[in-house]
mmCIF file of C-alpha atoms and ligand atoms in Angstrom:
data_model
loop_
_atom_site.group_PDB
_atom_site.id
_atom_site.type_symbol
_atom_site.label_atom_id
_atom_site.label_comp_id
_atom_site.label_asym_id
_atom_site.label_seq_id
_atom_site.Cartn_x
_atom_site.Cartn_y
_atom_site.Cartn_z
ATOM 1 C CA MET A 1 83.765 77.340 151.337
ATOM 2 C CA LYS A 2 80.978 74.779 151.691
ATOM 3 C CA ILE A 3 79.901 73.681 148.248
ATOM 4 C CA GLY A 4 77.068 71.377 147.195
ATOM 5 C CA ILE A 5 77.503 69.619 143.849
ATOM 6 C CA THR A 6 74.754 67.805 141.970
ATOM 7 C CA CYS A 7 75.455 65.765 138.852
ATOM 8 C CA TYR A 8 74.577 62.554 137.064
ATOM 9 C CA PRO A 9 76.625 59.907 138.841
ATOM 10 C CA THR A 10 77.253 57.828 135.710
ATOM 11 C CA TYR A 11 80.230 57.776 133.335
ATOM 12 C CA GLY A 12 78.958 60.713 131.197
ATOM 13 C CA GLY A 13 81.240 63.704 130.801
ATOM 14 C CA SER A 14 79.131 66.077 132.887
ATOM 15 C CA GLY A 15 79.316 63.716 135.866
ATOM 16 C CA VAL A 16 83.049 63.265 135.355
ATOM 17 C CA VAL A 17 83.703 67.027 135.252
ATOM 18 C CA ALA A 18 81.503 67.627 138.318
ATOM 19 C CA THR A 19 83.185 64.866 140.291
ATOM 20 C CA GLU A 20 86.720 65.874 139.344
ATOM 21 C CA LEU A 21 85.839 69.464 140.241
ATOM 22 C CA GLY A 22 84.531 68.373 143.662
ATOM 23 C CA LYS A 23 87.653 66.299 144.323
ATOM 24 C CA ALA A 24 89.921 69.178 143.299
ATOM 25 C CA LEU A 25 87.984 71.641 145.473
ATOM 26 C CA ALA A 26 88.254 69.305 148.462
ATOM 27 C CA LYS A 27 92.024 69.040 147.888
ATOM 28 C CA ARG A 28 92.157 72.827 147.967
ATOM 29 C CA GLY A 29 90.565 72.855 151.417
ATOM 30 C CA HIS A 30 86.863 73.307 150.689
ATOM 31 C CA GLN A 31 84.068 71.181 152.096
ATOM 32 C CA VAL A 32 82.241 69.425 149.258
ATOM 33 C CA HIS A 33 78.817 67.752 149.415
ATOM 34 C CA PHE A 34 77.787 65.561 146.466
ATOM 35 C CA ILE A 35 74.006 65.195 146.162
ATOM 36 C CA SER A 36 72.807 62.583 143.674
ATOM 37 C CA TYR A 37 70.860 59.318 143.332
ATOM 38 C CA ALA A 38 74.030 57.192 143.363
ATOM 39 C CA LEU A 39 77.690 57.551 144.247
ATOM 40 C CA PRO A 40 79.406 59.338 141.322
ATOM 41 C CA ALA A 41 81.487 56.849 139.311
ATOM 42 C CA ARG A 42 84.678 58.916 139.527
ATOM 43 C CA LEU A 43 84.314 59.513 143.277
ATOM 44 C CA ASP A 44 86.991 56.917 143.904
ATOM 45 C CA SER A 45 88.709 58.763 146.705
ATOM 46 C CA MET A 46 87.390 60.671 149.675
ATOM 47 C CA ALA A 47 90.603 62.681 150.017
ATOM 48 C CA GLY A 48 89.673 65.901 151.771
ATOM 49 C CA ASP A 49 86.408 67.007 153.290
ATOM 50 C CA ILE A 50 83.973 65.171 150.979
ATOM 51 C CA PHE A 51 80.421 64.086 151.824
ATOM 52 C CA TYR A 52 77.963 62.104 149.727
ATOM 53 C CA HIS A 53 74.194 62.465 150.190
ATOM 54 C CA GLU A 54 71.930 60.028 148.386
ATOM 55 C CA VAL A 55 68.516 61.185 147.214
ATOM 56 C CA GLU A 56 65.841 58.852 148.590
ATOM 57 C CA MET A 57 63.042 58.046 146.193
ATOM 58 C CA SER A 58 59.507 57.384 147.401
ATOM 59 C CA GLN A 59 57.773 54.337 145.905
ATOM 60 C CA TYR A 60 54.238 55.495 146.742
ATOM 61 C CA PRO A 61 51.735 53.460 144.603
ATOM 62 C CA LEU A 62 49.933 56.555 143.320
ATOM 63 C CA PHE A 63 53.082 57.712 141.528
ATOM 64 C CA ASP A 64 53.354 56.071 138.127
ATOM 65 C CA PHE A 65 56.624 57.931 137.559
ATOM 66 C CA PRO A 66 59.489 58.605 139.985
ATOM 67 C CA LEU A 67 59.394 62.216 141.240
ATOM 68 C CA TYR A 68 63.153 62.722 141.165
ATOM 69 C CA THR A 69 63.110 66.506 140.652
ATOM 70 C CA ASP A 70 61.063 66.909 143.841
ATOM 71 C CA SER A 71 63.034 64.436 145.965
ATOM 72 C CA LEU A 72 66.278 66.036 144.803
ATOM 73 C CA ALA A 73 65.022 69.523 145.734
ATOM 74 C CA SER A 74 64.076 68.282 149.225
ATOM 75 C CA LYS A 75 67.493 66.685 149.697
ATOM 76 C CA MET A 76 69.166 69.912 148.546
ATOM 77 C CA VAL A 77 67.194 71.880 151.141
ATOM 78 C CA ASP A 78 68.217 69.435 153.818
ATOM 79 C CA VAL A 79 71.915 69.455 152.987
ATOM 80 C CA ALA A 80 72.082 73.222 152.422
ATOM 81 C CA LYS A 81 70.347 73.876 155.736
ATOM 82 C CA TYR A 82 72.110 71.404 158.024
ATOM 83 C CA HIS A 83 75.557 71.735 156.466
ATOM 84 C CA ASP A 84 75.173 75.462 155.912
ATOM 85 C CA LEU A 85 76.131 75.396 152.227
ATOM 86 C CA ASP A 86 77.371 78.615 150.644
ATOM 87 C CA ILE A 87 76.899 77.451 147.066
ATOM 88 C CA LEU A 88 74.937 74.838 145.154
ATOM 89 C CA HIS A 89 76.653 74.037 141.856
ATOM 90 C CA VAL A 90 74.548 71.881 139.551
ATOM 91 C CA HIS A 91 75.835 70.157 136.425
ATOM 92 C CA TYR A 92 73.475 69.506 133.504
ATOM 93 C CA ALA A 93 70.385 71.704 133.542
ATOM 94 C CA ILE A 94 67.704 68.992 133.507
ATOM 95 C CA PRO A 95 66.397 68.550 136.156
ATOM 96 C CA HIS A 96 69.206 69.650 138.464
ATOM 97 C CA ALA A 97 68.899 73.402 137.918
ATOM 98 C CA THR A 98 65.136 73.238 138.415
ATOM 99 C CA SER A 99 65.477 71.322 141.697
ATOM 100 C CA ALA A 100 68.141 73.775 142.869
ATOM 101 C CA LEU A 101 65.892 76.774 142.175
ATOM 102 C CA ILE A 102 63.051 75.185 144.151
ATOM 103 C CA ALA A 103 65.471 74.537 147.041
ATOM 104 C CA LYS A 104 66.710 78.134 146.826
ATOM 105 C CA GLN A 105 63.159 79.441 147.130
ATOM 106 C CA ILE A 106 62.291 77.191 150.049
ATOM 107 C CA LEU A 107 65.386 78.382 151.905
ATOM 108 C CA ALA A 108 64.987 82.053 150.981
ATOM 109 C CA PRO A 109 63.367 83.223 154.254
ATOM 110 C CA THR A 110 66.307 81.946 156.317
ATOM 111 C CA LYS A 111 69.291 81.759 154.003
ATOM 112 C CA GLU A 112 70.435 82.938 150.604
ATOM 113 C CA LEU A 113 71.663 79.919 148.679
ATOM 114 C CA LYS A 114 73.474 80.851 145.465
ATOM 115 C CA VAL A 115 72.797 78.516 142.545
ATOM 116 C CA ILE A 116 75.384 78.022 139.820
ATOM 117 C CA THR A 117 74.345 75.996 136.776
ATOM 118 C CA THR A 118 76.882 74.519 134.390
ATOM 119 C CA LEU A 119 75.540 73.615 130.961
ATOM 120 C CA HIS A 120 77.292 70.625 129.453
ATOM 121 C CA GLY A 121 75.774 69.772 126.096
ATOM 122 C CA THR A 122 72.643 67.847 125.244
ATOM 123 C CA ASP A 123 70.838 69.522 128.169
ATOM 124 C CA VAL A 124 70.874 72.545 125.842
ATOM 125 C CA THR A 125 71.343 71.235 122.304
ATOM 126 C CA LEU A 126 69.061 68.186 122.337
ATOM 127 C CA VAL A 127 66.811 67.178 125.262
ATOM 128 C CA GLY A 128 66.366 70.738 126.475
ATOM 129 C CA LEU A 129 64.775 71.695 123.171
ATOM 130 C CA GLU A 130 61.981 69.147 123.497
ATOM 131 C CA PRO A 131 58.686 70.962 124.044
ATOM 132 C CA SER A 132 58.158 69.142 127.336
ATOM 133 C CA PHE A 133 61.391 70.646 128.743
ATOM 134 C CA LEU A 134 62.101 73.871 126.867
ATOM 135 C CA PRO A 135 60.203 76.387 129.038
ATOM 136 C CA LEU A 136 61.666 74.863 132.189
ATOM 137 C CA VAL A 137 65.236 74.850 130.848
ATOM 138 C CA LYS A 138 64.917 78.476 129.717
ATOM 139 C CA PHE A 139 63.501 79.446 133.105
ATOM 140 C CA SER A 140 66.245 77.572 134.974
ATOM 141 C CA ILE A 141 68.980 79.226 132.922
ATOM 142 C CA GLU A 142 67.457 82.664 133.405
ATOM 143 C CA GLN A 143 66.912 82.264 137.146
ATOM 144 C CA SER A 144 70.186 80.637 138.226
ATOM 145 C CA ASP A 145 72.479 83.105 139.985
ATOM 146 C CA TYR A 146 75.341 82.249 137.634
ATOM 147 C CA VAL A 147 75.463 80.118 134.510
ATOM 148 C CA THR A 148 78.555 78.648 132.926
ATOM 149 C CA SER A 149 79.012 76.631 129.754
ATOM 150 C CA VAL A 150 81.883 74.355 128.796
ATOM 151 C CA SER A 151 82.619 75.976 125.416
ATOM 152 C CA ARG A 152 81.984 79.113 123.385
ATOM 153 C CA PHE A 153 79.976 76.958 121.008
ATOM 154 C CA LEU A 154 77.580 75.953 123.800
ATOM 155 C CA GLN A 155 77.407 79.509 125.114
ATOM 156 C CA MET A 156 76.346 80.815 121.680
ATOM 157 C CA LYS A 157 73.874 77.958 121.140
ATOM 158 C CA THR A 158 72.251 78.728 124.486
ATOM 159 C CA TYR A 159 71.936 82.433 123.702
ATOM 160 C CA THR A 160 70.386 81.829 120.303
ATOM 161 C CA MET A 161 68.284 78.711 120.798
ATOM 162 C CA TYR A 162 66.668 79.881 124.049
ATOM 163 C CA ASN A 163 66.728 83.579 123.341
ATOM 164 C CA ILE A 164 68.709 84.201 126.521
ATOM 165 C CA GLU A 165 70.068 87.640 127.320
ATOM 166 C CA ARG A 166 71.817 87.086 130.645
ATOM 167 C CA GLU A 167 75.564 86.438 130.893
ATOM 168 C CA ILE A 168 76.860 82.905 130.450
ATOM 169 C CA GLN A 169 80.512 82.480 131.371
ATOM 170 C CA VAL A 170 82.617 79.964 129.446
ATOM 171 C CA ILE A 171 84.676 77.702 131.718
ATOM 172 C CA PRO A 172 86.103 74.822 129.706
ATOM 173 C CA ASN A 173 86.527 71.226 130.802
ATOM 174 C CA PHE A 174 89.816 70.492 132.515
ATOM 175 C CA VAL A 175 92.148 67.571 133.155
ATOM 176 C CA ASP A 176 94.521 66.518 135.886
ATOM 177 C CA THR A 177 97.666 66.568 133.740
ATOM 178 C CA GLU A 178 99.709 64.820 136.428
ATOM 179 C CA LEU A 179 97.360 61.836 136.446
ATOM 180 C CA TYR A 180 96.730 61.883 132.700
ATOM 181 C CA VAL A 181 100.338 61.697 131.610
ATOM 182 C CA ARG A 182 101.863 59.258 129.141
ATOM 183 C CA LYS A 183 103.486 56.183 130.633
ATOM 184 C CA GLU A 184 105.736 54.154 128.323
ATOM 185 C CA ASN A 185 106.300 50.410 127.964
ATOM 186 C CA LEU A 186 102.965 49.360 129.372
ATOM 187 C CA PRO A 187 102.204 45.625 129.574
ATOM 188 C CA PHE A 188 98.677 46.535 128.359
ATOM 189 C CA ARG A 189 100.122 47.846 125.105
ATOM 190 C CA LYS A 190 102.201 44.726 124.583
ATOM 191 C CA ARG A 191 99.174 42.523 125.185
ATOM 192 C CA ILE A 192 96.967 44.358 122.679
ATOM 193 C CA ALA A 193 99.592 45.004 120.002
ATOM 194 C CA SER A 194 102.035 42.144 120.426
ATOM 195 C CA ASN A 195 103.537 42.658 116.951
ATOM 196 C CA GLY A 196 104.170 46.359 117.431
ATOM 197 C CA GLU A 197 100.946 47.492 115.734
ATOM 198 C CA LYS A 198 99.706 51.067 116.190
ATOM 199 C CA ILE A 199 96.798 51.467 118.617
ATOM 200 C CA ILE A 200 93.780 53.626 117.840
ATOM 201 C CA VAL A 201 91.434 54.424 120.720
ATOM 202 C CA HIS A 202 87.864 55.614 121.164
ATOM 203 C CA VAL A 203 86.263 56.418 124.526
ATOM 204 C CA SER A 204 82.568 57.248 124.886
ATOM 205 C CA ASN A 205 79.211 56.302 126.314
ATOM 206 C CA PHE A 206 78.226 54.710 122.971
ATOM 207 C CA ARG A 207 75.195 56.910 122.367
ATOM 208 C CA ALA A 208 74.097 57.639 118.789
ATOM 209 C CA VAL A 209 75.670 61.134 118.910
ATOM 210 C CA LYS A 210 79.119 59.545 119.343
ATOM 211 C CA ARG A 211 78.862 57.757 115.944
ATOM 212 C CA VAL A 212 80.821 54.706 117.046
ATOM 213 C CA PRO A 213 80.111 52.927 113.703
ATOM 214 C CA ASP A 214 82.139 55.742 112.033
ATOM 215 C CA VAL A 215 85.060 54.849 114.321
ATOM 216 C CA ILE A 216 84.953 51.273 113.072
ATOM 217 C CA ARG A 217 84.642 52.327 109.423
ATOM 218 C CA VAL A 218 87.624 54.688 109.736
ATOM 219 C CA PHE A 219 89.639 51.903 111.327
ATOM 220 C CA GLU A 220 88.696 49.484 108.550
ATOM 221 C CA ILE A 221 90.346 51.846 106.035
ATOM 222 C CA VAL A 222 93.394 52.630 108.203
ATOM 223 C CA ARG A 223 94.307 49.007 108.895
ATOM 224 C CA LYS A 224 94.644 48.345 105.156
ATOM 225 C CA SER A 225 97.675 50.700 105.134
ATOM 226 C CA ILE A 226 98.961 50.511 108.705
ATOM 227 C CA PRO A 227 99.151 47.413 110.923
ATOM 228 C CA SER A 228 96.924 48.551 113.753
ATOM 229 C CA LYS A 229 94.444 47.649 116.485
ATOM 230 C CA LEU A 230 91.361 49.498 117.675
ATOM 231 C CA ILE A 231 90.339 49.654 121.325
ATOM 232 C CA LEU A 232 86.987 51.019 122.417
ATOM 233 C CA ALA A 233 86.397 51.928 126.055
ATOM 234 C CA GLY A 234 82.926 52.576 127.460
ATOM 235 C CA ASP A 235 79.474 51.156 127.009
ATOM 236 C CA GLY A 236 76.016 52.291 125.996
ATOM 237 C CA PRO A 237 73.109 51.811 123.610
ATOM 238 C CA ASP A 238 75.187 51.480 120.391
ATOM 239 C CA ARG A 239 77.658 48.906 121.666
ATOM 240 C CA THR A 240 75.838 45.809 120.381
ATOM 241 C CA GLU A 241 75.385 47.341 116.933
ATOM 242 C CA SER A 242 79.053 48.382 116.876
ATOM 243 C CA GLU A 243 80.197 44.884 117.819
ATOM 244 C CA ARG A 244 77.989 43.473 115.074
ATOM 245 C CA LEU A 245 79.514 45.879 112.534
ATOM 246 C CA ALA A 246 83.056 44.931 113.574
ATOM 247 C CA ARG A 247 82.207 41.230 113.079
ATOM 248 C CA GLU A 248 80.464 41.916 109.756
ATOM 249 C CA LEU A 249 83.598 43.683 108.487
ATOM 250 C CA GLY A 250 85.737 40.744 109.655
ATOM 251 C CA LEU A 251 87.567 42.889 112.232
ATOM 252 C CA GLN A 252 86.856 40.878 115.368
ATOM 253 C CA GLU A 253 90.559 40.083 115.913
ATOM 254 C CA GLU A 254 91.621 43.697 115.445
ATOM 255 C CA VAL A 255 88.927 45.469 117.437
ATOM 256 C CA ARG A 256 88.639 45.102 121.177
ATOM 257 C CA PHE A 257 85.651 46.350 123.174
ATOM 258 C CA LEU A 258 86.863 47.015 126.719
ATOM 259 C CA GLY A 259 83.539 48.079 128.281
ATOM 260 C CA LYS A 260 83.385 50.663 131.076
ATOM 261 C CA GLN A 261 86.856 51.394 132.386
ATOM 262 C CA THR A 262 88.368 53.227 135.295
ATOM 263 C CA HIS A 263 91.995 52.915 134.129
ATOM 264 C CA LEU A 264 91.804 55.514 131.404
ATOM 265 C CA PRO A 265 95.293 57.022 131.861
ATOM 266 C CA GLU A 266 96.781 53.572 131.227
ATOM 267 C CA ILE A 267 94.551 52.874 128.219
ATOM 268 C CA LEU A 268 95.203 56.290 126.692
ATOM 269 C CA SER A 269 98.937 56.038 127.376
ATOM 270 C CA ALA A 270 99.036 52.842 125.348
ATOM 271 C CA SER A 271 97.362 54.559 122.372
ATOM 272 C CA ASP A 272 98.742 56.383 119.333
ATOM 273 C CA LEU A 273 95.617 58.146 118.094
ATOM 274 C CA MET A 274 92.116 58.958 119.309
ATOM 275 C CA LEU A 275 89.092 59.050 117.011
ATOM 276 C CA MET A 276 86.149 61.274 117.975
ATOM 277 C CA PRO A 277 83.744 61.493 115.007
ATOM 278 C CA SER A 278 80.807 62.829 117.117
ATOM 279 C CA GLN A 279 77.679 64.311 115.640
ATOM 280 C CA SER A 280 77.342 66.631 118.632
ATOM 281 C CA GLU A 281 80.048 67.472 121.164
ATOM 282 C CA SER A 282 79.966 70.609 123.224
ATOM 283 C CA PHE A 283 83.557 70.113 124.388
ATOM 284 C CA GLY A 284 84.917 66.556 124.130
ATOM 285 C CA LEU A 285 86.381 65.700 127.528
ATOM 286 C CA SER A 286 87.726 62.299 126.414
ATOM 287 C CA ALA A 287 89.679 64.012 123.645
ATOM 288 C CA LEU A 288 91.237 66.344 126.220
ATOM 289 C CA GLU A 289 92.164 63.397 128.450
ATOM 290 C CA ALA A 290 93.784 61.737 125.414
ATOM 291 C CA MET A 291 95.711 64.912 124.533
ATOM 292 C CA SER A 292 96.978 65.119 128.097
ATOM 293 C CA CYS A 293 98.397 61.600 127.561
ATOM 294 C CA SER A 294 100.167 62.928 124.420
ATOM 295 C CA VAL A 295 97.677 61.291 122.056
ATOM 296 C CA PRO A 296 96.758 63.314 118.920
ATOM 297 C CA VAL A 297 93.048 63.391 118.026
ATOM 298 C CA VAL A 298 91.219 63.071 114.712
ATOM 299 C CA SER A 299 87.726 64.449 115.209
ATOM 300 C CA SER A 300 84.669 65.771 113.445
ATOM 301 C CA SER A 301 84.233 69.518 113.191
ATOM 302 C CA THR A 302 81.096 69.634 115.322
ATOM 303 C CA GLY A 303 80.306 71.760 118.350
ATOM 304 C CA GLY A 304 83.169 72.783 120.601
ATOM 305 C CA LEU A 305 85.695 70.308 119.171
ATOM 306 C CA PRO A 306 87.504 72.969 117.098
ATOM 307 C CA GLU A 307 88.046 74.911 120.353
ATOM 308 C CA LEU A 308 90.039 71.938 121.627
ATOM 309 C CA VAL A 309 91.629 70.174 118.662
ATOM 310 C CA VAL A 310 93.907 72.439 116.644
ATOM 311 C CA HIS A 311 93.809 71.249 113.042
ATOM 312 C CA GLY A 312 97.307 70.446 111.790
ATOM 313 C CA GLU A 313 98.897 70.876 115.233
ATOM 314 C CA THR A 314 97.344 68.609 117.868
ATOM 315 C CA GLY A 315 95.323 66.492 115.448
ATOM 316 C CA TYR A 316 93.019 66.884 112.486
ATOM 317 C CA ILE A 317 89.406 67.917 111.999
ATOM 318 C CA ALA A 318 87.151 66.571 109.253
ATOM 319 C CA GLU A 319 83.534 67.098 108.246
ATOM 320 C CA LEU A 320 80.930 65.074 110.126
ATOM 321 C CA GLY A 321 80.589 61.604 108.590
ATOM 322 C CA ASP A 322 83.604 61.968 106.261
ATOM 323 C CA VAL A 323 85.220 58.664 107.236
ATOM 324 C CA GLN A 324 87.488 58.682 104.161
ATOM 325 C CA ARG A 325 89.091 61.962 105.193
ATOM 326 C CA MET A 326 89.370 60.941 108.836
ATOM 327 C CA ALA A 327 91.115 57.734 107.711
ATOM 328 C CA LYS A 328 93.436 59.731 105.430
ATOM 329 C CA TYR A 329 94.426 61.983 108.350
ATOM 330 C CA ALA A 330 94.920 58.991 110.640
ATOM 331 C CA ILE A 331 97.183 57.300 108.074
ATOM 332 C CA GLU A 332 99.178 60.513 107.581
ATOM 333 C CA LEU A 333 99.875 60.716 111.298
ATOM 334 C CA LEU A 334 100.505 57.068 111.998
ATOM 335 C CA SER A 335 102.865 56.587 109.051
ATOM 336 C CA ASP A 336 105.135 59.531 109.811
ATOM 337 C CA ASP A 337 107.000 59.191 113.137
ATOM 338 C CA ARG A 338 108.359 62.750 113.113
ATOM 339 C CA ARG A 339 104.962 64.264 112.440
ATOM 340 C CA TRP A 340 103.369 62.039 115.095
ATOM 341 C CA GLU A 341 105.992 63.080 117.660
ATOM 342 C CA MET A 342 105.334 66.760 116.947
ATOM 343 C CA PHE A 343 101.530 66.387 117.185
ATOM 344 C CA SER A 344 101.870 64.300 120.322
ATOM 345 C CA GLN A 345 103.983 66.991 122.024
ATOM 346 C CA ASN A 346 101.641 69.751 120.844
ATOM 347 C CA ALA A 347 98.627 67.872 122.220
ATOM 348 C CA ARG A 348 100.211 67.476 125.636
ATOM 349 C CA LYS A 349 101.379 71.107 125.667
ATOM 350 C CA ARG A 350 97.883 72.382 124.835
ATOM 351 C CA ALA A 351 96.297 70.266 127.581
ATOM 352 C CA VAL A 352 98.839 71.456 130.150
ATOM 353 C CA GLU A 353 98.804 75.138 129.168
ATOM 354 C CA ARG A 354 95.100 75.672 128.478
ATOM 355 C CA PHE A 355 93.028 73.032 130.264
ATOM 356 C CA ASN A 356 94.965 72.117 133.370
ATOM 357 C CA VAL A 357 92.986 71.435 136.557
ATOM 358 C CA ASP A 358 95.201 73.946 138.400
ATOM 359 C CA GLU A 359 94.234 76.698 135.950
ATOM 360 C CA ILE A 360 90.508 76.006 135.627
ATOM 361 C CA VAL A 361 89.438 75.111 139.183
ATOM 362 C CA PRO A 362 90.509 78.553 140.517
ATOM 363 C CA VAL A 363 88.189 80.110 137.910
ATOM 364 C CA TYR A 364 85.267 78.271 139.531
ATOM 365 C CA GLU A 365 86.551 79.298 142.971
ATOM 366 C CA ARG A 366 86.548 82.958 141.944
ATOM 367 C CA LEU A 367 82.980 82.588 140.698
ATOM 368 C CA TYR A 368 81.913 81.066 144.031
ATOM 369 C CA GLU A 369 83.632 83.870 145.933
ATOM 370 C CA GLU A 370 81.844 86.457 143.834
ATOM 371 C CA ALA A 371 78.505 84.728 144.451
ATOM 372 C CA ILE A 372 79.105 84.518 148.192
ATOM 373 C CA SER A 373 80.144 88.148 148.524
ATOM 374 C CA GLU A 374 76.969 89.098 146.648
ATOM 375 C CA ALA A 375 74.862 87.006 149.021
ATOM 376 C CA LYS A 376 76.401 88.898 151.950
ATOM 377 C CA LEU A 377 75.414 92.327 150.592
ATOM 378 C CA PRO A 378 72.601 94.015 152.508
ATOM 379 C CA LEU A 379 69.224 93.788 150.745
ATOM 380 C CA SER A 380 69.201 97.547 150.094
ATOM 381 C CA VAL A 381 72.141 97.340 147.674
ATOM 382 C CA LYS A 382 71.086 94.184 145.790
HETATM 383 O O1 GMT B 401 75.447 66.495 126.890
HETATM 384 C C1 GMT B 401 75.669 65.298 127.028
HETATM 385 O O2 GMT B 401 75.647 64.476 126.139
HETATM 386 C C2 GMT B 401 75.943 64.813 128.374
HETATM 387 C C3 GMT B 401 77.270 65.125 128.882
HETATM 388 C C4 GMT B 401 77.615 63.907 129.630
HETATM 389 O O3 GMT B 401 77.243 63.826 130.800
HETATM 390 O O4 GMT B 401 78.209 63.019 129.000
HETATM 391 O O5 GMT B 401 78.313 65.343 127.910
HETATM 392 C C5 GMT B 401 78.668 66.646 127.617
HETATM 393 O O6 GMT B 401 79.454 67.125 128.665
HETATM 394 C C6 GMT B 401 80.854 66.843 128.650
HETATM 395 C C7 GMT B 401 81.487 67.511 129.861
HETATM 396 O O7 GMT B 401 81.280 68.882 129.858
HETATM 397 C C8 GMT B 401 81.454 67.353 127.325
HETATM 398 O O8 GMT B 401 82.843 67.127 127.313
HETATM 399 C C9 GMT B 401 80.769 66.611 126.182
HETATM 400 O O9 GMT B 401 81.270 67.135 124.977
HETATM 401 C C10 GMT B 401 79.270 66.811 126.226
HETATM 402 N N1 GMT B 401 78.632 65.889 125.277
HETATM 403 C C11 GMT B 401 77.944 66.342 124.198
HETATM 404 O O10 GMT B 401 77.845 67.526 123.953
HETATM 405 C C12 GMT B 401 77.352 65.294 123.347
#
């Protein structure tokens, strides 16, 4: 199949899922065309038939604001037409689904381009609800040929918040469990925890919804009972404030901010526990990547996290903002080697059995096949 993929090219989870999906599809023999304003961060290999098309932005003086939605739609038309795309799969509704629907309409007289929209999170639960976006998001969800969401939580939120009646299929995030697998005796671990301390990890884009200050407050309690270090990978608006908090609490020697990282399997493999205290999380891809590296997770109970983290088996779930309880759970796990070993194995097993790239990518493939066979039906039976 020839598949166009549009996503945010940054380190956010939707861009990561879209890019990993494109890479996996290319490995399985499909031709994949990424269409975005920059090269997706995780597009680190061009293994297989992968193309990248950059959206050109006009700087015309009359435009006070960049017209990205329009330029993206034009680029989609171009790529779909000249590379004869079968499918356009857009990740994150705003504005990608809208651009895709415009492209679909432009192409309609000559070609039926099927649009699949994957909802990832704040496109539905936060930004999408703003009055300046809501009618467009609702329209885009209703008019896409197929819509998927990354968790049951997000599916239900979309139905209720936008009063949507059409079908939304749940296809969860996935992980390459061969790449994200625990490696032992890493020099990185020895460097961070030279006295054999436990390592707690947090990975995010440091937006307010991730509640990074909660991570630091949980760690402050844990380290009083367990010799430990905290590593934080990623960057974003709350990083400066989080660094300030760590200094204010006198933790600067114990907390290390790594910034944006591409070596996540190594970082996660060196870790004993992940903290994800998010205020909103439709799935929690970083938690899945940690679980795949045999790292148990202590998370908040928000959004789709309970669909991933099994309380008392692969980690623990606490109420949003309850740093005392999260710390208690972390101490319980880190102070009991047998319990940790069991949770660690359970986490890995769940990632491999339920969220493996080899299980989930074929689900997308089947959806594409269904869409294509529908496009081939004569008009009289549609
Ligand atoms: O919705 C967002 O915040 C953006 C998006 C992103 O690009 O980071 O994140 C969402 O998509 C990920 C991949 O599907 C999910 O794993 C994240 O849980 C989700 N983030 C939120 O819901 C906050």
